[in-house]
mmCIF file of N, CA and C in Angstrom:
data_model
loop_
_atom_site.group_PDB
_atom_site.id
_atom_site.type_symbol
_atom_site.label_atom_id
_atom_site.label_comp_id
_atom_site.label_asym_id
_atom_site.label_seq_id
_atom_site.Cartn_x
_atom_site.Cartn_y
_atom_site.Cartn_z
ATOM 1 N N MET S 70 0.714 -0.867 -0.147
ATOM 2 C CA MET S 70 -0.003 -0.392 0.067
ATOM 3 C C MET S 70 0.909 1.091 -0.076
ATOM 4 N N PRO S 71 0.642 2.306 -1.062
ATOM 5 C CA PRO S 71 1.598 3.431 -1.156
ATOM 6 C C PRO S 71 1.254 3.864 0.207
ATOM 7 N N ASP S 72 2.621 4.977 0.384
ATOM 8 C CA ASP S 72 2.298 5.968 2.007
ATOM 9 C C ASP S 72 1.599 7.253 1.883
ATOM 10 N N THR S 73 1.337 7.169 0.250
ATOM 11 C CA THR S 73 0.587 8.942 0.354
ATOM 12 C C THR S 73 -0.877 8.053 0.113
ATOM 13 N N ILE S 74 -1.703 9.361 0.247
ATOM 14 C CA ILE S 74 -3.178 9.422 0.248
ATOM 15 C C ILE S 74 -3.242 10.641 -1.403
ATOM 16 N N THR S 75 -3.926 10.764 -1.928
ATOM 17 C CA THR S 75 -4.384 11.156 -2.737
ATOM 18 C C THR S 75 -5.374 12.540 -2.554
ATOM 19 N N ALA S 76 -5.009 13.681 -2.845
ATOM 20 C CA ALA S 76 -6.216 14.879 -2.464
ATOM 21 C C ALA S 76 -7.310 14.597 -2.027
ATOM 22 N N ALA S 77 -8.060 14.124 -3.187
ATOM 23 C CA ALA S 77 -9.584 13.743 -3.391
ATOM 24 C C ALA S 77 -9.374 12.844 -1.450
ATOM 25 N N GLU S 78 -8.736 11.453 -1.317
ATOM 26 C CA GLU S 78 -8.758 11.176 -0.448
ATOM 27 C C GLU S 78 -8.228 12.147 1.324
ATOM 28 N N ALA S 79 -7.429 12.657 1.099
ATOM 29 C CA ALA S 79 -7.059 13.656 2.153
ATOM 30 C C ALA S 79 -8.660 14.894 2.200
ATOM 31 N N TRP S 80 -8.729 15.059 1.329
ATOM 32 C CA TRP S 80 -10.122 16.060 1.555
ATOM 33 C C TRP S 80 -11.010 15.553 1.724
ATOM 34 N N LEU S 81 -11.415 14.408 2.086
ATOM 35 C CA LEU S 81 -12.921 13.411 2.005
ATOM 36 C C LEU S 81 -12.877 13.273 3.854
ATOM 37 N N ALA S 82 -10.867 13.203 4.249
ATOM 38 C CA ALA S 82 -11.098 12.557 5.464
ATOM 39 C C ALA S 82 -11.229 14.097 6.406
ATOM 40 N N THR S 83 -11.028 15.415 5.823
ATOM 41 C CA THR S 83 -11.035 16.514 6.348
ATOM 42 C C THR S 83 -12.639 16.564 7.290
ATOM 43 N N ALA S 84 -13.386 15.390 6.452
ATOM 44 C CA ALA S 84 -14.999 15.856 7.217
ATOM 45 C C ALA S 84 -15.019 15.251 8.814
ATOM 46 N N ASP S 85 -13.951 14.534 8.811
ATOM 47 C CA ASP S 85 -14.064 13.393 9.935
ATOM 48 C C ASP S 85 -12.835 14.215 11.231
ATOM 49 N N PRO S 86 -13.656 14.160 12.619
ATOM 50 C CA PRO S 86 -13.139 14.853 13.624
ATOM 51 C C PRO S 86 -12.027 14.590 13.537
ATOM 52 N N ASP S 87 -11.408 13.375 13.316
ATOM 53 C CA ASP S 87 -10.269 12.855 13.283
ATOM 54 C C ASP S 87 -9.858 12.358 11.680
ATOM 55 N N PRO S 88 -9.275 12.995 11.091
ATOM 56 C CA PRO S 88 -8.272 12.664 9.925
ATOM 57 C C PRO S 88 -7.824 11.682 9.391
ATOM 58 N N VAL S 89 -7.186 10.941 10.633
ATOM 59 C CA VAL S 89 -6.200 9.671 10.761
ATOM 60 C C VAL S 89 -7.104 9.032 10.340
ATOM 61 N N HIS S 90 -8.153 8.585 11.126
ATOM 62 C CA HIS S 90 -9.034 7.895 11.483
ATOM 63 C C HIS S 90 -9.952 7.635 10.008
ATOM 64 N N ALA S 91 -10.082 8.276 9.847
ATOM 65 C CA ALA S 91 -11.222 8.340 8.280
ATOM 66 C C ALA S 91 -10.003 8.231 7.099
ATOM 67 N N THR S 92 -8.703 8.624 7.363
ATOM 68 C CA THR S 92 -7.897 8.397 6.022
ATOM 69 C C THR S 92 -7.872 6.589 6.393
ATOM 70 N N ARG S 93 -7.482 6.314 7.506
ATOM 71 C CA ARG S 93 -7.341 4.527 7.501
ATOM 72 C C ARG S 93 -8.161 3.697 7.325
ATOM 73 N N TRP S 94 -9.835 4.228 7.526
ATOM 74 C CA TRP S 94 -10.929 3.426 7.096
ATOM 75 C C TRP S 94 -10.732 3.260 5.456
ATOM 76 N N LEU S 95 -10.702 4.446 4.696
ATOM 77 C CA LEU S 95 -10.760 4.540 3.684
ATOM 78 C C LEU S 95 -9.631 3.891 2.801
ATOM 79 N N ARG S 96 -8.504 3.644 3.117
ATOM 80 C CA ARG S 96 -7.449 2.407 2.788
ATOM 81 C C ARG S 96 -7.727 1.541 3.563
ATOM 82 N N SER S 97 -8.050 1.187 4.238
ATOM 83 C CA SER S 97 -8.269 -0.533 4.192
ATOM 84 C C SER S 97 -9.729 -1.225 4.114
ATOM 85 N N ALA S 98 -10.446 0.073 4.502
ATOM 86 C CA ALA S 98 -12.333 -0.731 3.795
ATOM 87 C C ALA S 98 -12.819 -0.163 2.621
ATOM 88 N N LYS S 99 -11.780 0.890 1.856
ATOM 89 C CA LYS S 99 -12.252 1.535 1.119
ATOM 90 C C LYS S 99 -14.010 2.347 1.165
ATOM 91 N N ILE S 100 -14.058 2.206 2.403
ATOM 92 C CA ILE S 100 -14.912 3.331 2.889
ATOM 93 C C ILE S 100 -15.219 3.622 4.186
ATOM 94 N N VAL S 101 -15.818 5.076 4.276
ATOM 95 C CA VAL S 101 -15.554 5.580 5.788
ATOM 96 C C VAL S 101 -17.225 6.076 5.888
ATOM 97 N N LEU S 102 -17.377 6.045 7.417
ATOM 98 C CA LEU S 102 -18.481 6.856 8.015
ATOM 99 C C LEU S 102 -18.506 7.869 8.476
ATOM 100 N N LEU S 103 -18.673 9.038 7.436
ATOM 101 C CA LEU S 103 -18.412 10.344 8.143
ATOM 102 C C LEU S 103 -19.551 11.614 8.049
ATOM 103 N N PRO S 104 -18.853 12.347 9.309
ATOM 104 C CA PRO S 104 -20.253 13.611 9.071
ATOM 105 C C PRO S 104 -20.417 14.050 8.681
ATOM 106 N N LEU S 105 -21.452 14.835 8.429
ATOM 107 C CA LEU S 105 -22.242 15.900 7.773
ATOM 108 C C LEU S 105 -22.071 17.002 8.408
ATOM 109 N N GLY S 106 -22.033 18.519 7.650
ATOM 110 C CA GLY S 106 -21.860 19.226 8.123
ATOM 111 C C GLY S 106 -21.063 20.405 8.234
ATOM 112 N N ARG S 107 -19.783 19.376 8.255
ATOM 113 C CA ARG S 107 -18.650 20.589 8.472
ATOM 114 C C ARG S 107 -17.836 20.846 7.324
ATOM 115 N N VAL S 108 -17.696 19.514 5.950
ATOM 116 C CA VAL S 108 -17.032 19.847 5.446
ATOM 117 C C VAL S 108 -17.889 20.504 4.323
ATOM 118 N N TRP S 109 -19.119 19.335 4.210
ATOM 119 C CA TRP S 109 -20.504 19.591 3.821
ATOM 120 C C TRP S 109 -21.364 18.495 3.932
ATOM 121 N N ALA S 110 -22.514 19.020 3.389
ATOM 122 C CA ALA S 110 -23.737 18.812 3.986
ATOM 123 C C ALA S 110 -23.912 17.498 2.217
ATOM 124 N N ALA S 111 -25.168 17.184 2.120
ATOM 125 C CA ALA S 111 -25.826 15.976 1.165
ATOM 126 C C ALA S 111 -27.245 16.363 1.223
ATOM 127 N N VAL S 112 -27.668 16.298 -0.196
ATOM 128 C CA VAL S 112 -28.930 16.332 -0.718
ATOM 129 C C VAL S 112 -29.122 15.148 -1.224
ATOM 130 N N LYS S 113 -30.565 14.007 -0.850
ATOM 131 C CA LYS S 113 -30.512 12.506 -0.662
ATOM 132 C C LYS S 113 -31.320 12.485 -1.905
ATOM 133 N N THR S 114 -31.355 12.320 -3.256
ATOM 134 C CA THR S 114 -32.702 11.991 -3.336
ATOM 135 C C THR S 114 -33.093 10.676 -3.754
ATOM 136 N N SER S 115 -34.139 10.263 -4.423
ATOM 137 C CA SER S 115 -34.725 8.819 -5.136
ATOM 138 C C SER S 115 -33.342 8.516 -5.921
ATOM 139 N N GLU S 116 -33.489 7.411 -6.103
ATOM 140 C CA GLU S 116 -32.352 6.924 -7.153
ATOM 141 C C GLU S 116 -32.910 7.524 -8.886
ATOM 142 N N HIS S 117 -34.048 7.110 -9.250
ATOM 143 C CA HIS S 117 -34.892 7.547 -10.878
ATOM 144 C C HIS S 117 -34.407 8.898 -11.135
ATOM 145 N N GLU S 118 -34.459 9.394 -9.952
ATOM 146 C CA GLU S 118 -34.440 10.699 -10.580
ATOM 147 C C GLU S 118 -33.180 11.615 -10.139
ATOM 148 N N GLY S 119 -32.360 11.164 -9.081
ATOM 149 C CA GLY S 119 -30.715 11.220 -8.882
ATOM 150 C C GLY S 119 -30.435 10.840 -10.243
ATOM 151 N N LEU S 120 -30.257 9.771 -10.370
ATOM 152 C CA LEU S 120 -29.152 9.614 -11.559
ATOM 153 C C LEU S 120 -29.841 10.268 -12.846
ATOM 154 N N ALA S 121 -30.929 10.834 -13.032
ATOM 155 C CA ALA S 121 -31.154 11.951 -13.820
ATOM 156 C C ALA S 121 -30.439 13.177 -13.689
ATOM 157 N N ALA S 122 -30.521 13.294 -12.790
ATOM 158 C CA ALA S 122 -29.999 14.781 -12.474
ATOM 159 C C ALA S 122 -28.332 14.469 -12.604
ATOM 160 N N ALA S 123 -27.989 13.900 -11.743
ATOM 161 C CA ALA S 123 -26.436 13.405 -11.958
ATOM 162 C C ALA S 123 -25.720 13.156 -13.240
ATOM 163 N N ALA S 124 -26.551 13.217 -14.468
ATOM 164 C CA ALA S 124 -25.767 13.201 -15.758
ATOM 165 C C ALA S 124 -25.746 14.801 -16.281
ATOM 166 N N VAL S 125 -26.329 15.463 -15.178
ATOM 167 C CA VAL S 125 -26.113 17.222 -15.863
ATOM 168 C C VAL S 125 -25.527 17.928 -14.980
ATOM 169 N N VAL S 126 -25.486 17.694 -13.665
ATOM 170 C CA VAL S 126 -24.952 18.775 -12.787
ATOM 171 C C VAL S 126 -24.019 17.582 -12.334
ATOM 172 N N PRO S 127 -22.587 18.646 -12.401
ATOM 173 C CA PRO S 127 -21.146 18.165 -11.956
ATOM 174 C C PRO S 127 -20.726 18.216 -10.428
ATOM 175 N N GLY S 128 -19.804 17.898 -9.870
ATOM 176 C CA GLY S 128 -19.692 17.709 -8.457
ATOM 177 C C GLY S 128 -19.871 16.353 -7.829
ATOM 178 N N PRO S 129 -19.287 16.380 -7.063
ATOM 179 C CA PRO S 129 -19.293 14.796 -5.642
ATOM 180 C C PRO S 129 -20.790 14.664 -6.233
ATOM 181 N N ILE S 130 -20.806 13.237 -6.504
ATOM 182 C CA ILE S 130 -22.112 12.299 -6.289
ATOM 183 C C ILE S 130 -21.908 10.880 -6.021
ATOM 184 N N ILE S 131 -22.657 10.426 -4.850
ATOM 185 C CA ILE S 131 -22.696 8.675 -4.788
ATOM 186 C C ILE S 131 -23.807 8.105 -4.808
ATOM 187 N N HIS S 132 -23.481 7.026 -5.566
ATOM 188 C CA HIS S 132 -24.610 6.619 -5.423
ATOM 189 C C HIS S 132 -25.145 4.630 -4.758
ATOM 190 N N ASP S 133 -26.393 4.689 -4.246
ATOM 191 C CA ASP S 133 -26.160 3.533 -3.086
ATOM 192 C C ASP S 133 -27.093 3.133 -4.126
ATOM 193 N N PRO S 134 -26.404 1.976 -4.737
ATOM 194 C CA PRO S 134 -27.825 1.059 -5.279
ATOM 195 C C PRO S 134 -28.619 0.071 -4.325
ATOM 196 N N VAL S 135 -27.949 -0.430 -3.075
ATOM 197 C CA VAL S 135 -28.562 -0.551 -2.414
ATOM 198 C C VAL S 135 -30.494 -0.144 -1.762
ATOM 199 N N GLY S 136 -29.660 1.072 -1.114
ATOM 200 C CA GLY S 136 -30.521 1.771 -0.848
ATOM 201 C C GLY S 136 -31.255 2.767 -1.847
ATOM 202 N N ARG S 137 -31.126 2.275 -3.007
ATOM 203 C CA ARG S 137 -31.646 2.978 -4.225
ATOM 204 C C ARG S 137 -31.652 4.806 -3.957
ATOM 205 N N ALA S 138 -30.532 5.365 -3.830
ATOM 206 C CA ALA S 138 -30.726 6.377 -3.471
ATOM 207 C C ALA S 138 -29.292 7.045 -3.988
ATOM 208 N N VAL S 139 -29.075 8.124 -3.771
ATOM 209 C CA VAL S 139 -28.422 9.086 -4.572
ATOM 210 C C VAL S 139 -28.074 10.540 -3.738
ATOM 211 N N TYR S 140 -26.550 10.525 -4.040
ATOM 212 C CA TYR S 140 -26.504 11.725 -2.575
ATOM 213 C C TYR S 140 -25.566 12.722 -3.236
ATOM 214 N N PHE S 141 -25.763 14.170 -3.620
ATOM 215 C CA PHE S 141 -25.393 15.149 -4.036
ATOM 216 C C PHE S 141 -24.645 15.836 -2.418
ATOM 217 N N LEU S 142 -23.356 16.509 -2.979
ATOM 218 C CA LEU S 142 -22.180 16.510 -1.637
ATOM 219 C C LEU S 142 -22.462 18.246 -2.465
ATOM 220 N N ILE S 143 -23.439 18.837 -1.397
ATOM 221 C CA ILE S 143 -23.473 20.536 -1.037
ATOM 222 C C ILE S 143 -22.761 21.239 0.172
ATOM 223 N N PRO S 144 -22.221 22.221 0.111
ATOM 224 C CA PRO S 144 -22.375 23.206 0.950
ATOM 225 C C PRO S 144 -23.020 22.941 1.908
ATOM 226 N N PRO S 145 -22.074 23.111 3.103
ATOM 227 C CA PRO S 145 -22.868 22.787 4.503
ATOM 228 C C PRO S 145 -23.904 23.970 4.659
ATOM 229 N N ASP S 146 -23.598 25.133 4.321
ATOM 230 C CA ASP S 146 -24.527 26.239 4.701
ATOM 231 C C ASP S 146 -25.595 26.637 3.514
ATOM 232 N N ALA S 147 -25.591 25.272 2.749
ATOM 233 C CA ALA S 147 -26.860 26.063 1.954
ATOM 234 C C ALA S 147 -28.027 25.496 1.708
ATOM 235 N N GLY S 148 -29.038 26.292 1.375
ATOM 236 C CA GLY S 148 -30.450 26.080 1.905
ATOM 237 C C GLY S 148 -30.835 25.177 0.439
ATOM 238 N N TRP S 149 -31.786 24.136 1.953
ATOM 239 C CA TRP S 149 -32.424 23.431 0.319
ATOM 240 C C TRP S 149 -33.946 23.864 0.094
ATOM 241 N N GLY S 150 -34.859 23.216 -0.578
ATOM 242 C CA GLY S 150 -35.957 23.457 -0.420
ATOM 243 C C GLY S 150 -36.826 22.408 -1.634
ATOM 244 N N HIS S 151 -36.044 21.208 -2.085
ATOM 245 C CA HIS S 151 -37.268 20.565 -2.680
ATOM 246 C C HIS S 151 -37.580 19.449 -2.156
ATOM 247 N N PRO S 152 -39.300 19.052 -2.671
ATOM 248 C CA PRO S 152 -40.087 18.730 -2.486
ATOM 249 C C PRO S 152 -39.976 16.638 -1.819
ATOM 250 N N ASP S 153 -39.186 16.510 -2.898
ATOM 251 C CA ASP S 153 -39.030 15.208 -3.464
ATOM 252 C C ASP S 153 -37.533 14.373 -3.062
ATOM 253 N N SER S 154 -36.810 15.347 -2.492
ATOM 254 C CA SER S 154 -35.241 15.080 -1.631
ATOM 255 C C SER S 154 -34.865 15.514 -0.117
ATOM 256 N N LEU S 155 -34.476 15.172 0.272
ATOM 257 C CA LEU S 155 -33.962 15.353 1.765
ATOM 258 C C LEU S 155 -32.484 15.874 2.036
ATOM 259 N N ARG S 156 -32.524 17.552 2.784
ATOM 260 C CA ARG S 156 -31.281 17.875 2.846
ATOM 261 C C ARG S 156 -30.235 17.077 4.397
ATOM 262 N N LEU S 157 -29.494 16.363 3.862
ATOM 263 C CA LEU S 157 -28.674 15.982 5.072
ATOM 264 C C LEU S 157 -27.972 16.655 5.795
ATOM 265 N N GLY S 158 -27.883 17.247 7.380
ATOM 266 C CA GLY S 158 -26.888 18.279 7.716
ATOM 267 C C GLY S 158 -26.255 17.814 9.093
ATOM 268 N N ASP S 159 -25.684 18.487 9.529
ATOM 269 C CA ASP S 159 -25.454 18.181 11.320
ATOM 270 C C ASP S 159 -25.193 17.092 11.940
ATOM 271 N N THR S 160 -26.570 16.526 11.732
ATOM 272 C CA THR S 160 -27.177 15.782 12.790
ATOM 273 C C THR S 160 -26.865 13.945 11.752
ATOM 274 N N CYS S 161 -26.423 13.950 10.925
ATOM 275 C CA CYS S 161 -26.613 13.130 9.685
ATOM 276 C C CYS S 161 -25.076 12.826 9.598
ATOM 277 N N TRP S 162 -24.606 11.308 9.272
ATOM 278 C CA TRP S 162 -23.503 10.794 8.938
ATOM 279 C C TRP S 162 -23.588 9.783 7.507
ATOM 280 N N LEU S 163 -22.790 9.722 6.433
ATOM 281 C CA LEU S 163 -22.640 9.282 5.331
ATOM 282 C C LEU S 163 -21.855 8.280 5.100
ATOM 283 N N SER S 164 -21.864 6.876 4.462
ATOM 284 C CA SER S 164 -20.719 6.282 4.336
ATOM 285 C C SER S 164 -20.347 6.639 3.083
ATOM 286 N N THR S 165 -19.381 7.195 2.678
ATOM 287 C CA THR S 165 -18.692 7.296 2.167
ATOM 288 C C THR S 165 -16.973 6.888 0.718
ATOM 289 N N PRO S 166 -17.448 5.836 0.186
ATOM 290 C CA PRO S 166 -16.762 5.433 -0.453
ATOM 291 C C PRO S 166 -15.331 5.532 -0.545
ATOM 292 N N VAL S 167 -14.215 5.291 -1.081
ATOM 293 C CA VAL S 167 -12.944 6.004 -1.354
ATOM 294 C C VAL S 167 -12.760 6.585 -2.811
ATOM 295 N N PRO S 168 -12.482 7.809 -2.888
ATOM 296 C CA PRO S 168 -12.721 8.038 -4.559
ATOM 297 C C PRO S 168 -12.529 7.290 -5.947
ATOM 298 N N SER S 169 -11.409 6.351 -5.521
ATOM 299 C CA SER S 169 -11.574 5.100 -6.733
ATOM 300 C C SER S 169 -12.663 4.017 -6.934
ATOM 301 N N VAL S 170 -13.513 4.070 -5.934
ATOM 302 C CA VAL S 170 -14.664 3.029 -6.076
ATOM 303 C C VAL S 170 -15.580 4.129 -6.978
ATOM 304 N N THR S 171 -15.651 3.649 -8.362
ATOM 305 C CA THR S 171 -16.599 4.346 -9.216
ATOM 306 C C THR S 171 -17.759 2.804 -9.744
ATOM 307 N N GLU S 172 -17.959 2.336 -9.470
ATOM 308 C CA GLU S 172 -18.964 1.298 -10.008
ATOM 309 C C GLU S 172 -19.215 0.274 -8.836
ATOM 310 N N PRO S 173 -20.233 -0.143 -8.871
ATOM 311 C CA PRO S 173 -21.171 -1.594 -7.955
ATOM 312 C C PRO S 173 -19.899 -2.510 -7.852
ATOM 313 N N PRO S 174 -19.993 -3.593 -7.126
ATOM 314 C CA PRO S 174 -21.007 -3.608 -6.000
ATOM 315 C C PRO S 174 -20.774 -2.449 -5.032
ATOM 316 N N GLY S 175 -22.118 -2.132 -4.108
ATOM 317 C CA GLY S 175 -22.277 -1.125 -3.068
ATOM 318 C C GLY S 175 -22.304 0.290 -3.594
ATOM 319 N N SER S 176 -21.973 1.327 -2.339
ATOM 320 C CA SER S 176 -22.326 2.916 -2.736
ATOM 321 C C SER S 176 -20.708 2.762 -3.251
ATOM 322 N N TYR S 177 -21.089 3.208 -4.953
ATOM 323 C CA TYR S 177 -19.624 4.398 -5.129
ATOM 324 C C TYR S 177 -19.978 5.480 -5.390
ATOM 325 N N TRP S 178 -19.260 6.394 -6.468
ATOM 326 C CA TRP S 178 -18.778 7.666 -6.648
ATOM 327 C C TRP S 178 -19.444 7.796 -8.477
ATOM 328 N N ILE S 179 -20.599 8.129 -8.541
ATOM 329 C CA ILE S 179 -21.165 8.019 -9.950
ATOM 330 C C ILE S 179 -19.884 9.951 -10.509
ATOM 331 N N SER S 180 -19.665 10.520 -9.851
ATOM 332 C CA SER S 180 -18.801 11.771 -10.083
ATOM 333 C C SER S 180 -17.925 12.207 -8.752
ATOM 334 N N PRO S 181 -16.616 11.510 -8.603
ATOM 335 C CA PRO S 181 -15.860 11.438 -7.385
ATOM 336 C C PRO S 181 -14.937 13.097 -7.076
ATOM 337 N N PRO S 182 -15.358 13.385 -5.439
ATOM 338 C CA PRO S 182 -13.480 14.337 -5.722
ATOM 339 C C PRO S 182 -12.972 14.716 -5.939
ATOM 340 N N ASP S 183 -12.247 15.481 -6.387
ATOM 341 C CA ASP S 183 -10.975 16.010 -7.025
ATOM 342 C C ASP S 183 -9.603 16.157 -5.700
ATOM 343 N N GLY S 184 -10.657 16.087 -4.461
ATOM 344 C CA GLY S 184 -9.847 17.092 -3.804
ATOM 345 C C GLY S 184 -9.588 18.540 -3.905
ATOM 346 N N SER S 185 -9.915 19.092 -4.320
ATOM 347 C CA SER S 185 -10.064 20.991 -4.926
ATOM 348 C C SER S 185 -11.072 20.996 -3.720
ATOM 349 N N GLY S 186 -12.239 20.755 -3.340
ATOM 350 C CA GLY S 186 -12.953 21.271 -2.352
ATOM 351 C C GLY S 186 -14.600 21.784 -3.417
ATOM 352 N N LEU S 187 -14.349 21.499 -5.042
ATOM 353 C CA LEU S 187 -15.831 21.768 -5.055
ATOM 354 C C LEU S 187 -16.979 20.156 -5.056
ATOM 355 N N LEU S 188 -18.145 21.492 -4.345
ATOM 356 C CA LEU S 188 -19.162 20.689 -4.263
ATOM 357 C C LEU S 188 -20.219 21.274 -5.281
ATOM 358 N N VAL S 189 -21.240 19.889 -5.356
ATOM 359 C CA VAL S 189 -22.883 20.347 -6.184
ATOM 360 C C VAL S 189 -23.461 21.571 -5.838
ATOM 361 N N ASP S 190 -23.261 22.231 -6.769
ATOM 362 C CA ASP S 190 -24.368 23.677 -6.888
ATOM 363 C C ASP S 190 -25.775 23.788 -6.478
ATOM 364 N N VAL S 191 -25.892 24.021 -5.826
ATOM 365 C CA VAL S 191 -27.487 23.649 -4.874
ATOM 366 C C VAL S 191 -28.670 24.429 -6.443
ATOM 367 N N VAL S 192 -28.174 25.527 -6.767
ATOM 368 C CA VAL S 192 -29.031 26.265 -7.867
ATOM 369 C C VAL S 192 -29.085 25.098 -9.551
ATOM 370 N N ARG S 193 -28.076 24.530 -9.327
ATOM 371 C CA ARG S 193 -27.921 23.779 -10.273
ATOM 372 C C ARG S 193 -28.623 22.936 -10.246
ATOM 373 N N LEU S 194 -28.579 22.220 -9.116
ATOM 374 C CA LEU S 194 -28.981 20.972 -8.746
ATOM 375 C C LEU S 194 -30.973 20.751 -8.470
ATOM 376 N N GLN S 195 -31.107 22.010 -8.206
ATOM 377 C CA GLN S 195 -32.729 22.239 -7.898
ATOM 378 C C GLN S 195 -33.361 22.092 -9.084
ATOM 379 N N ALA S 196 -32.494 23.067 -10.223
ATOM 380 C CA ALA S 196 -33.340 23.209 -11.681
ATOM 381 C C ALA S 196 -33.156 21.996 -12.155
ATOM 382 N N ALA S 197 -32.613 20.868 -11.878
ATOM 383 C CA ALA S 197 -32.698 19.574 -12.639
ATOM 384 C C ALA S 197 -33.464 18.934 -12.259
ATOM 385 N N LEU S 198 -33.756 19.078 -10.998
ATOM 386 C CA LEU S 198 -34.862 18.432 -10.056
ATOM 387 C C LEU S 198 -36.235 19.411 -10.459
ATOM 388 N N VAL S 199 -36.093 19.973 -10.347
ATOM 389 C CA VAL S 199 -37.496 21.108 -11.062
ATOM 390 C C VAL S 199 -37.653 20.542 -12.296
ATOM 391 N N GLY S 200 -36.670 20.644 -13.477
ATOM 392 C CA GLY S 200 -37.285 20.125 -14.619
ATOM 393 C C GLY S 200 -37.796 18.975 -14.868
ATOM 394 N N ARG S 201 -37.182 17.828 -14.023
ATOM 395 C CA ARG S 201 -37.288 16.903 -14.383
ATOM 396 C C ARG S 201 -39.196 16.787 -13.945
ATOM 397 N N ALA S 202 -39.664 16.687 -12.985
ATOM 398 C CA ALA S 202 -40.665 17.080 -12.375
ATOM 399 C C ALA S 202 -41.685 18.017 -12.842
ATOM 400 N N GLU S 203 -41.567 19.084 -13.642
ATOM 401 C CA GLU S 203 -42.288 19.855 -14.702
ATOM 402 C C GLU S 203 -42.629 18.978 -15.967
ATOM 403 N N ALA S 204 -41.020 18.296 -16.413
ATOM 404 C CA ALA S 204 -41.275 17.512 -17.339
ATOM 405 C C ALA S 204 -42.568 16.467 -17.629
ATOM 406 N N GLY S 205 -42.740 15.843 -15.815
ATOM 407 C CA GLY S 205 -43.427 15.031 -15.512
ATOM 408 C C GLY S 205 -43.258 12.878 -15.733
ATOM 409 N N GLN S 206 -41.573 13.254 -16.066
ATOM 410 C CA GLN S 206 -40.731 12.583 -15.816
ATOM 411 C C GLN S 206 -40.529 11.705 -14.636
#
């Protein structure tokens, strides 16, 4: 196992109060449970709606095929008001795969983080979700 971690792994680890703990889990288990609200929050959508929105919205996005959900990582202070989704913040934790996991089995990144801190733009995400609802899809 290499002694260095990627920029994306380091960025993910900053969400944990103990980044060394997070890094250890990412490297050994390829997944870590991270608290939301410190570095990012998340918007949880249904699998169907989320996969469609993920095709047009850039930023870090996780697909959980077992739970049939898609999670969009958004700024922790971003507001949210779309009725067919749920904003997860300070009291929530998210199973977060290592950035190199980009296909099943299990949770995987549709669009992994690049380590720069770029998050999903909530205005674009809401527009993508509202556009689908208005189209009756």
